[in-house]
């Protein structure tokens, strides 16, 4: 089976390679510095360059230097790792507990545990990896111009992993992420990572098997209260960390970002991976954040549809083969930045007392609440490190400008605005991939060409968005949803820039919306704190760092953006300018979307007990989206971004954290309902930052997909 599938893939790629090499537009641009940067660029090196000039077969099947393995490792086969898990004190103890609680024979529970570990475990084999690497390199060379890597980061990993076990934590914005990590490690003769992968991939014929044999171990998206699964999972991860079998790779965000913004960290895998340090099983663990920046995202169109509620296609081998037409397209460059390895021991020095775990068996006691709080901060710091090292492509700047323009806009105007925005982003610490020897017009036209599936340049040199067609799996074609898909596709790239501006924008929103001549700094900080709490699911803020972030952002605005502070207050008329206006307008759609969610929640009809009827969060998000759609159709609002289900869900999560939404469980299913008093206050506070339409009363029927606004607007 492996041989037949592998041979088919090679034949297909070679035939595709010949056709694209002859006709593909980016091949003709390959030597033009206006379109492709050099092999060496700043701190980056193109790791695809050598593959374009030598044999892929020899490279894939070359001898591998394994001298960089963890010095304390005891070599084990995948089967021996599974046996260790089944024989561990943790799993034996849990088997006994489950047997007692569920009144099941021990043998039956042992069989369940064995089935879990068989389903979960990787089966890493170098033969499969070599074959897969040959397959991958063909794909990468077809899809991408260059894959840039900071080799200094690679060398730090090489030296670090000899002394300590490694946790590799990349950003997660594409299915390509984990393939790229494995390719880079194989390319630089580093020990192959084993990767926490979702169960979705396991069901893919051949590819699920190939991924497992290339180091993927499959875990459920949610374990719930399944004690046995938790025990097997925890032991499986921890034994490989303590023994140093392989670097462990997982995505601290938990899932792919469909918006190109980073998600807040998930803590289950983080807790399980780092627990051995707190229980003194191991002296230290090194964490390596990796930032992966794409000029063009492979799943861009699918993401736009998913955000509107179009179901995600199920991962399958047939779907993968049907998607092979993308090999004819150009996806530009990738930048991969490996951050400074972070020592958990140094990070926790003086913060916790590990002896607290000495009084109980180490396989029973869990992390203390104090340890969990420190790891939650660490999770946020890792994602902030991701964002700091992201490389922003020129198209992100172009997208940000286009998002604030109604209708077509001339290339000349875009060039002017992009150059201004680039200066602001650079001043705020953004790393922008901008060729130093090219003028702005050439760089921007190259970006427009790369994204010709999104925009077109007319004969009058005006940039216009292209029309999109909703997939066949969606309902009938809807002009509103078609326009929204265009906007959300463009927003994917604008969003890559938002983390740079979010803090100065939260201050700018307060300044631009202030009805008075001045605002006290204490009042400004209070407004900033409110917005941070509200937007904490859409953007990443370090817990406990609010005042410092505020002070730094205000300093940036006063030193470089014309904001005037005198006598501990901001002078409004002198401070409202192009900077504060542009920054505010980038984030107004989020506040409007959150306000619409609030108004939807306030419109929910009460039940027999007087409180609003509880609904599942997904139903709530869909109903809020219906209200947004009606307001757009009636011309009452203009931002199509408010149709994003991601925005609706983040708003509900933030409102729950702020006490404006409550939840309850029924038969294991979560239901939510509004808490009217705090919700009303938040709704009123939001309306102080942006212009909102009068919306006295609304009724929504999700079954008939109708919205009735019971008042003249």
XYZ file of C-alpha atoms in Angstrom:
713
model
C 0.000 0.000 0.000
C 2.746 2.455 0.941
C 4.754 1.714 -2.188
C 1.775 2.044 -4.556
C 0.617 5.327 -2.977
C 4.149 6.725 -2.880
C 4.835 5.874 -6.546
C 1.514 7.435 -7.591
C 2.384 10.623 -5.702
C 5.834 10.869 -7.285
C 4.495 10.349 -10.823
C 1.820 12.959 -10.224
C 4.272 15.527 -8.885
C 6.789 15.029 -11.675
C 4.092 15.445 -14.343
C 2.722 18.509 -12.571
C 6.229 19.903 -12.152
C 6.908 19.819 -15.896
C 3.688 21.608 -16.746
C 4.002 24.347 -14.140
C 7.680 24.899 -14.781
C 6.832 25.698 -18.383
C 3.744 27.826 -17.861
C 3.481 29.004 -14.253
C 3.770 32.762 -13.981
C 5.921 32.775 -10.863
C 8.550 30.632 -12.556
C 9.072 33.439 -15.061
C 9.424 35.884 -12.179
C 11.849 33.649 -10.287
C 14.977 35.677 -11.038
C 13.366 39.102 -10.782
C 14.335 40.819 -7.499
C 11.107 42.794 -7.634
C 9.189 39.610 -6.955
C 11.542 37.237 -5.139
C 14.028 38.189 -2.448
C 17.568 36.812 -2.292
C 18.595 33.487 -0.744
C 20.186 35.358 2.170
C 18.020 38.085 3.658
C 18.726 39.779 6.974
C 18.770 36.965 9.553
C 17.048 34.495 7.213
C 18.263 31.848 4.770
C 16.150 30.218 2.076
C 16.238 26.475 2.831
C 14.576 25.654 -0.503
C 17.378 27.098 -2.600
C 19.672 24.077 -2.420
C 16.754 21.787 -3.207
C 16.272 23.565 -6.523
C 19.855 22.774 -7.573
C 20.498 19.221 -6.406
C 18.866 15.791 -6.277
C 15.819 15.536 -4.009
C 16.149 11.758 -3.935
C 19.737 11.866 -2.642
C 18.774 14.510 -0.112
C 15.797 12.541 1.216
C 17.764 9.299 1.612
C 21.053 10.785 2.867
C 22.671 9.597 6.130
C 21.297 11.540 9.113
C 23.580 12.788 11.903
C 21.893 11.946 15.236
C 24.592 13.450 17.461
C 22.222 16.202 18.616
C 19.925 13.866 20.577
C 19.250 14.486 24.277
C 22.305 13.170 26.159
C 20.245 11.319 28.787
C 17.963 9.565 26.310
C 17.468 5.826 26.537
C 16.562 4.797 22.984
C 13.087 3.229 22.820
C 10.889 1.990 20.028
C 7.302 3.295 19.708
C 6.120 -0.077 21.032
C 8.343 0.208 24.106
C 6.926 3.679 24.836
C 3.410 2.223 24.727
C 4.431 -0.588 27.070
C 5.886 1.943 29.514
C 2.584 3.854 29.519
C 0.567 0.716 30.266
C 2.960 -0.311 33.059
C 3.170 3.147 34.652
C 1.935 3.802 38.199
C -0.346 6.575 36.901
C -2.241 4.351 34.463
C -2.384 1.384 36.869
C -3.781 3.605 39.621
C -6.377 5.130 37.283
C -7.403 1.700 35.992
C -8.123 0.637 39.593
C -10.094 3.823 40.298
C -12.201 3.515 37.148
C -12.817 -0.164 37.863
C -14.147 0.691 41.341
C -16.240 3.683 40.264
C -17.732 2.069 37.145
C -18.026 -1.456 38.648
C -16.070 -2.945 35.749
C -13.584 -5.831 35.787
C -9.934 -4.730 35.872
C -9.199 -6.602 32.646
C -11.907 -4.693 30.803
C -10.545 -1.311 31.943
C -6.993 -2.392 31.043
C -8.268 -3.273 27.586
C -9.833 0.180 27.285
C -6.535 1.819 28.277
C -4.643 -0.320 25.785
C -7.097 0.676 23.058
C -6.589 4.364 23.906
C -2.811 4.161 23.734
C -2.961 2.211 20.456
C -5.246 4.859 18.977
C -3.040 7.669 20.255
C 0.559 6.552 19.772
C 2.885 7.571 16.976
C 4.875 4.961 15.096
C 7.807 7.112 13.968
C 9.899 5.359 11.329
C 12.765 6.872 9.397
C 11.780 4.977 6.246
C 8.390 6.679 6.178
C 9.948 10.039 7.004
C 12.422 9.758 4.138
C 9.667 8.932 1.676
C 7.436 11.683 3.033
C 10.272 14.226 2.865
C 10.745 13.487 -0.843
C 7.019 13.963 -1.373
C 6.926 17.202 0.674
C 9.886 18.855 -0.989
C 8.201 18.459 -4.368
C 5.069 20.128 -3.024
C 6.945 22.953 -1.298
C 8.903 23.786 -4.442
C 5.663 23.971 -6.399
C 3.762 26.122 -3.910
C 6.379 28.496 -2.536
C 9.108 30.721 -3.914
C 11.271 30.570 -0.805
C 11.059 29.189 2.738
C 13.141 31.445 4.946
C 14.528 30.201 8.270
C 16.644 31.993 10.867
C 19.539 29.547 11.065
C 20.803 31.101 14.282
C 17.615 29.827 15.919
C 18.246 26.373 14.457
C 21.744 26.266 15.944
C 20.418 27.280 19.355
C 17.958 24.400 19.194
C 20.760 22.046 18.176
C 22.907 22.954 21.174
C 19.994 23.125 23.615
C 18.463 19.739 22.821
C 21.682 17.946 23.757
C 21.222 19.101 27.338
C 17.464 19.395 27.831
C 14.174 17.986 26.528
C 12.539 20.340 24.011
C 8.952 21.533 23.678
C 8.393 23.059 20.240
C 5.441 25.479 20.098
C 4.750 26.950 16.634
C 2.026 29.337 15.586
C -0.944 27.622 13.968
C -2.508 29.382 11.002
C -2.376 26.652 8.365
C -2.292 22.890 7.950
C 1.189 23.465 6.565
C 2.557 24.431 9.988
C 3.414 20.991 11.347
C 4.623 19.775 7.941
C 7.005 22.727 7.772
C 8.353 22.058 11.276
C 9.115 18.422 10.416
C 10.666 19.441 7.104
C 12.934 22.014 8.779
C 14.082 19.575 11.466
C 14.790 16.896 8.860
C 16.515 19.394 6.573
C 18.912 20.511 9.333
C 19.606 17.003 10.709
C 17.751 17.614 13.959
C 15.923 14.800 15.782
C 12.402 14.578 14.378
C 9.652 15.996 16.605
C 6.586 13.996 17.549
C 3.460 16.074 17.004
C 0.158 16.299 18.871
C -2.390 16.012 16.043
C -6.186 16.139 16.012
C -8.139 12.933 15.455
C -9.508 14.396 12.190
C -6.324 13.368 10.383
C -6.390 9.786 11.617
C -9.352 8.912 9.401
C -7.610 10.011 6.193
C -6.790 6.920 4.179
C -3.052 6.418 3.706
C -2.245 9.970 4.845
C -3.391 9.252 8.400
C -1.075 6.232 8.415
C 1.754 8.254 6.844
C 1.445 11.044 9.423
C 1.463 8.535 12.296
C 4.616 6.933 10.890
C 6.146 10.408 10.516
C 5.677 11.234 14.201
C 2.049 12.331 14.669
C 0.262 11.096 17.787
C -3.495 11.551 17.709
C -5.465 13.072 20.568
C -9.101 13.982 21.019
C -10.032 17.647 20.889
C -11.750 17.343 24.253
C -11.244 14.772 27.026
C -14.017 15.994 29.327
C -14.113 13.979 32.553
C -12.638 10.821 31.029
C -10.151 9.914 33.787
C -8.675 7.009 31.879
C -8.012 9.038 28.740
C -6.428 11.836 30.790
C -4.132 9.346 32.535
C -3.001 7.642 29.314
C -2.519 10.963 27.518
C -0.575 12.554 30.392
C 1.710 9.550 30.852
C 2.299 9.225 27.107
C 3.421 12.843 26.810
C 5.407 12.959 30.031
C 7.394 9.774 29.533
C 8.705 11.110 26.219
C 9.638 14.431 27.804
C 11.408 12.829 30.757
C 13.266 10.293 28.624
C 13.939 12.774 25.824
C 12.857 10.345 23.068
C 11.959 13.171 20.688
C 11.162 16.877 20.815
C 7.434 17.268 21.542
C 5.555 19.644 19.234
C 2.121 21.089 19.929
C 0.153 24.231 19.231
C -0.398 26.212 22.408
C -3.395 27.940 20.747
C -5.081 24.544 20.483
C -6.455 24.932 16.968
C -5.809 26.667 13.662
C -6.622 30.349 13.603
C -9.172 31.022 10.860
C -8.652 34.775 11.193
C -4.825 35.062 11.077
C -4.962 36.455 14.603
C -3.464 34.465 17.451
C -5.910 32.710 19.766
C -5.510 32.800 23.563
C -3.566 29.796 24.896
C -5.176 26.491 25.808
C -3.730 25.004 28.952
C -4.438 21.251 29.000
C -1.423 20.207 26.931
C 0.728 22.920 28.512
C -0.021 21.692 32.035
C 0.577 18.048 31.122
C 3.852 18.785 29.328
C 5.391 20.943 32.051
C 4.152 19.026 35.092
C 7.266 16.765 35.238
C 9.387 19.783 36.145
C 7.149 20.804 39.060
C 7.168 17.245 40.383
C 10.964 17.074 40.059
C 10.924 14.264 37.508
C 13.285 16.361 35.423
C 15.635 19.260 36.111
C 14.495 21.586 33.319
C 12.437 21.787 30.133
C 13.254 24.135 27.259
C 10.409 25.792 25.349
C 11.032 26.936 21.779
C 8.399 29.253 20.234
C 8.327 29.292 16.436
C 6.613 31.981 14.351
C 5.459 30.985 10.854
C 4.519 33.857 8.544
C 2.881 33.254 5.167
C 2.739 35.669 2.244
C -0.392 33.829 1.178
C -2.324 31.272 3.242
C -3.175 27.983 1.595
C -6.672 27.785 3.164
C -7.562 31.478 2.749
C -10.836 30.937 0.869
C -11.976 28.117 3.142
C -11.374 30.329 6.171
C -13.535 33.130 4.773
C -16.371 30.655 4.183
C -15.997 29.048 7.619
C -16.223 32.427 9.336
C -19.590 32.923 7.636
C -20.834 29.517 8.771
C -20.185 27.423 5.658
C -19.269 23.938 6.999
C -15.600 22.976 6.879
C -14.889 20.151 4.416
C -14.033 16.936 6.237
C -10.345 16.021 6.101
C -10.008 13.112 3.680
C -7.555 11.636 1.202
C -10.000 12.213 -1.664
C -10.377 15.855 -0.649
C -6.618 16.226 -0.613
C -6.339 14.848 -4.145
C -9.178 17.081 -5.362
C -7.261 20.092 -4.014
C -4.213 19.322 -6.161
C -5.104 22.202 -8.502
C -3.522 24.551 -5.953
C -0.140 23.275 -7.139
C -0.609 25.562 -10.132
C -0.808 28.642 -7.901
C 1.825 30.895 -6.344
C 1.802 31.246 -2.554
C 4.846 33.488 -2.262
C 7.353 33.162 0.590
C 7.263 31.710 4.093
C 9.304 33.066 7.015
C 9.984 30.750 9.970
C 11.537 32.348 13.031
C 12.654 30.138 15.917
C 12.640 32.201 19.088
C 15.070 32.131 21.982
C 14.721 28.840 23.928
C 13.034 29.545 27.263
C 14.163 27.658 30.357
C 11.213 26.655 32.540
C 13.551 26.415 35.532
C 14.749 30.003 35.090
C 11.231 31.248 34.417
C 9.919 29.676 37.626
C 12.938 30.568 39.765
C 11.697 32.034 43.052
C 8.020 31.758 42.029
C 7.065 28.271 43.247
C 8.174 25.690 45.800
C 8.393 22.285 44.126
C 8.624 20.519 47.496
C 4.840 21.007 47.817
C 4.471 17.813 45.762
C 6.653 15.668 48.037
C 3.839 14.551 50.333
C 1.743 12.722 47.731
C 2.538 10.190 45.012
C 3.680 12.142 41.983
C 1.286 10.342 39.666
C -1.732 11.435 41.735
C -1.137 15.037 42.785
C -1.896 17.693 40.198
C -0.433 21.152 39.740
C -1.232 23.655 42.466
C -3.438 26.637 41.653
C -0.376 28.886 41.989
C 1.566 26.802 39.469
C -1.363 26.875 37.068
C -1.564 30.669 37.299
C 2.130 30.992 36.466
C 1.714 28.667 33.489
C -1.257 30.677 32.255
C 0.936 33.774 32.198
C 3.659 31.738 30.487
C 1.181 30.618 27.818
C 0.353 34.243 27.041
C 4.037 35.162 26.973
C 4.739 32.424 24.442
C 2.028 33.731 22.116
C 3.238 37.306 22.536
C 6.701 36.046 21.585
C 5.131 34.452 18.510
C 3.619 37.784 17.541
C 6.826 39.710 18.161
C 8.690 37.466 15.719
C 6.034 37.364 12.993
C 7.155 38.806 9.646
C 4.567 41.129 8.134
C 4.399 41.087 4.358
C 3.581 44.194 2.261
C 0.183 42.717 1.380
C -0.916 43.001 5.026
C -0.329 46.752 4.810
C -2.176 46.928 1.485
C -5.095 44.961 2.960
C -5.281 47.311 5.955
C -5.558 50.296 3.610
C -8.128 48.610 1.355
C -10.276 47.665 4.376
C -10.758 51.358 5.127
C -11.609 52.395 1.568
C -15.086 52.189 0.086
C -15.083 50.944 -3.499
C -12.078 51.048 -5.800
C -8.927 52.950 -4.888
C -6.052 53.986 -7.096
C -2.677 52.298 -6.851
C -1.136 55.721 -6.333
C -3.276 56.328 -3.243
C -2.508 52.849 -1.893
C 1.235 53.440 -2.302
C 1.011 56.703 -0.376
C -1.048 55.222 2.478
C 0.997 52.022 2.700
C 4.255 53.955 3.026
C 2.698 55.964 5.879
C 1.330 52.840 7.581
C 4.660 51.032 7.207
C 6.398 53.807 9.118
C 3.856 53.591 11.943
C 4.115 49.803 12.171
C 7.927 49.931 12.166
C 7.897 52.549 14.924
C 5.786 50.161 17.011
C 8.266 47.316 16.559
C 6.779 45.399 13.625
C 9.110 43.297 11.461
C 8.159 44.073 7.879
C 9.422 42.143 4.860
C 10.178 45.106 2.598
C 12.914 44.910 -0.069
C 15.352 47.709 0.661
C 16.348 48.242 -2.963
C 12.846 48.512 -4.446
C 10.500 51.483 -4.620
C 7.096 51.209 -2.965
C 5.167 51.148 -6.230
C 7.032 48.025 -7.442
C 6.643 46.249 -4.103
C 2.911 46.938 -3.928
C 2.249 45.940 -7.537
C 4.053 42.660 -6.859
C 1.779 42.105 -3.837
C -1.320 42.857 -5.901
C -0.156 40.326 -8.491
C 0.461 37.643 -5.865
C -3.108 38.109 -4.591
C -4.779 38.381 -7.977
C -7.460 35.982 -6.712
C -8.641 38.731 -4.336
C -8.075 41.995 -6.226
C -7.653 43.211 -9.760
C -6.081 46.361 -11.168
C -8.229 48.030 -13.834
C -6.981 49.786 -16.946
C -7.392 53.042 -14.984
C -4.912 51.741 -12.374
C -7.656 51.317 -9.793
C -7.644 48.367 -7.381
C -10.980 46.580 -6.985
C -12.073 43.507 -5.039
C -12.964 40.478 -7.132
C -16.344 38.788 -6.782
C -16.379 35.478 -4.892
C -18.712 32.525 -5.361
C -19.945 30.650 -2.303
C -19.237 26.898 -2.393
C -21.876 24.389 -3.451
C -22.238 23.183 0.178
C -23.708 26.550 1.234
C -27.238 27.800 0.777
C -28.292 29.714 -2.320
C -26.002 32.487 -3.454
C -26.578 35.612 -1.393
C -25.142 38.950 -2.482
C -24.586 40.016 1.117
C -22.729 36.827 2.026
C -20.733 36.993 -1.207
C -19.611 40.544 -0.367
C -18.899 39.487 3.209
C -16.712 36.607 1.985
C -14.660 39.107 -0.029
C -14.219 41.324 3.010
C -13.332 38.472 5.360
C -10.802 37.118 2.875
C -9.133 40.520 2.787
C -9.353 40.830 6.582
C -7.273 37.642 7.015
C -4.243 39.619 5.893
C -5.157 42.917 7.583
C -5.501 40.921 10.813
C -1.823 39.917 10.662
C -1.071 43.552 11.474
C -3.601 44.191 14.243
C -1.481 42.995 17.172
C 0.964 45.797 16.366
C -1.681 48.511 16.747
C -4.233 47.141 19.218
C -2.869 48.904 22.317
C -2.404 52.345 20.760
C -5.790 51.886 19.088
C -7.567 51.289 22.396
C -6.267 54.640 23.601
C -7.073 56.270 20.252
C -10.671 55.021 20.422
C -11.098 56.730 23.793
C -9.557 59.961 22.508
C -11.540 60.105 19.271
C -14.847 59.357 20.992
C -14.385 61.769 23.897
C -17.105 64.487 23.859
C -15.135 66.827 26.119
C -12.153 69.110 25.605
C -9.900 66.874 27.686
C -9.784 63.541 29.483
C -7.926 62.720 32.689
C -5.270 60.020 32.370
C -6.959 57.996 35.123
C -10.222 58.033 33.145
C -8.344 57.154 29.969
C -6.742 54.180 31.724
C -10.147 53.038 32.985
C -11.488 53.035 29.423
C -8.373 51.215 28.209
C -8.821 48.554 30.905
C -12.462 48.067 29.904
C -11.512 47.524 26.261
C -8.735 45.112 27.201
C -11.168 42.964 29.198
C -13.672 43.091 26.362
C -11.228 42.233 23.569
C -9.167 39.638 25.463
C -10.427 36.770 23.277
C -9.672 38.528 20.000
C -6.255 39.863 21.006
C -3.485 38.727 23.340
C -2.752 40.705 26.493
C -0.333 39.641 29.206
C -2.203 39.122 32.510
C -1.191 41.703 35.099
C 0.514 43.948 32.542
C -2.341 46.351 31.770
C -0.862 49.496 33.343
C 2.547 48.958 31.779
C 1.008 48.388 28.337
C -1.090 51.526 28.751
C 1.864 53.691 29.770
C 4.027 52.416 26.897
C 1.274 52.899 24.328
C 0.464 56.404 25.542
C 4.163 57.260 25.331
C 4.239 56.054 21.715
C 1.237 58.215 20.873
C 2.669 61.306 22.542
C 6.178 60.925 21.126
C 5.334 59.996 17.549
C 1.631 60.409 16.837
C 0.760 63.926 17.906
C -1.215 63.167 21.083
C -0.885 66.061 23.553
C -0.745 65.440 27.310
C -0.711 68.387 29.722
C -1.313 68.409 33.468
C -2.177 64.690 33.555
C -4.844 64.969 30.892
C -5.080 64.491 27.126
C -6.150 67.570 25.164
C -8.745 66.142 22.795
C -8.978 68.743 19.999
C -5.211 68.893 19.647
C -4.843 65.101 19.783
C -7.446 63.886 17.274
C -5.531 63.456 14.015
C -4.815 61.018 11.207
C -2.956 58.667 13.549
C -5.704 58.301 16.130
C -8.393 58.169 13.435
C -6.730 55.445 11.366
C -5.898 53.355 14.434
C -9.472 53.693 15.712
C -11.059 52.770 12.403
C -9.054 49.530 12.246
C -10.822 48.305 15.394
C -14.284 49.892 15.157
C -15.730 46.782 13.429
C -14.844 44.689 16.483
C -16.596 47.063 18.874
C -19.640 47.258 16.618
C -19.766 43.463 16.366
C -19.576 43.150 20.149
C -22.297 45.786 20.554
C -24.575 43.848 18.181
C -24.031 40.700 20.253
C -24.980 42.681 23.367
C -28.143 44.012 21.730
C -29.062 40.527 20.554
C -28.657 39.191 24.112
C -30.780 42.028 25.500
C -33.531 41.106 23.022
C -33.792 37.491 24.217
C -37.313 36.677 25.416
C -37.781 35.631 29.047
C -38.942 32.112 29.938
C -41.548 31.046 32.477
C -39.222 31.811 35.373
C -38.588 35.349 34.166
C -35.008 34.854 33.014
C -34.078 34.706 29.295
C -34.219 31.254 27.739
C -30.755 29.684 27.704
C -29.300 28.601 24.374
C -26.182 26.745 23.220
C -23.381 29.230 22.368
C -23.350 28.158 18.702
C -27.047 28.983 18.390
C -26.459 32.345 20.047
C -23.629 33.175 17.639
C -25.778 32.219 14.649
C -28.700 34.336 15.847
C -26.422 37.327 16.460
C -25.092 36.844 12.922
C -28.697 36.980 11.609
C -29.179 40.330 13.340
C -25.929 41.630 11.842
C -27.032 40.493 8.374
C -30.363 42.287 8.680
C -28.701 45.514 9.775
C -26.351 45.295 6.790
C -29.187 44.597 4.349
C -31.098 47.591 5.680
C -28.035 49.816 5.238
C -27.944 50.634 8.943
C -24.338 49.457 9.399
C -21.517 49.079 6.877
C -18.922 46.660 8.288
C -19.270 43.165 6.794
C -16.795 41.872 9.370
C -19.599 41.747 11.942
C -20.878 38.619 10.156
C -17.849 36.659 11.376
C -18.911 33.815 13.664
C -15.448 33.937 15.216
C -16.147 37.491 16.349
C -19.576 36.480 17.701
C -18.118 33.566 19.684
C -15.271 35.676 21.081
C -17.768 38.300 22.184
C -19.810 35.688 24.055
C -16.686 34.344 25.778
C -15.558 37.823 26.806
C -19.018 38.751 28.094
C -19.072 35.543 30.125
C -15.708 36.470 31.687
C -17.091 39.920 32.506
C -20.186 38.486 34.197
C -22.615 39.683 31.513
C -23.393 36.125 30.393
C -23.935 33.086 32.583
C -23.832 29.409 31.717
C -25.292 26.159 32.895
C -24.925 22.514 31.862
C -27.736 20.219 30.841
C -26.891 16.587 30.134
C -23.282 17.566 29.464
C -24.191 20.356 27.011
C -23.340 24.004 27.813
C -26.114 26.596 27.612
C -25.709 30.346 28.088
C -28.062 33.197 28.964
C -27.618 36.939 29.557
C -27.152 38.567 32.945
C -29.147 41.695 32.179
C -27.794 44.310 34.619
C -24.039 44.032 33.826
C -24.890 43.370 30.161
C -26.866 46.619 29.924
C -23.978 48.581 31.399
C -21.443 47.037 29.011
C -23.768 47.778 26.075
C -24.029 51.421 27.129
C -20.275 51.682 27.681
C -19.572 50.255 24.214
C -21.826 52.859 22.623
C -19.559 55.579 24.042
C -16.676 54.477 21.786
C -18.424 54.199 18.416
C -21.506 55.412 16.596
C -24.286 52.849 16.993
C -27.733 52.781 15.365
C -30.898 53.160 17.455
C -32.191 49.639 17.960
C -35.051 49.668 20.488
C -36.438 46.131 20.055
C -35.477 43.069 18.067
C -36.965 39.598 17.659
C -35.087 36.741 15.996
C -36.315 33.398 14.653
C -33.340 31.191 13.891
C -35.498 28.452 12.349
C -36.938 30.718 9.662
C -33.780 32.852 9.601
C -35.753 36.044 10.046
C -35.087 39.171 12.095
C -37.792 41.652 13.035
C -36.809 45.125 14.226
C -39.838 46.319 16.143
C -39.308 50.023 15.812
C -38.677 52.562 13.106
C -34.975 53.277 12.888
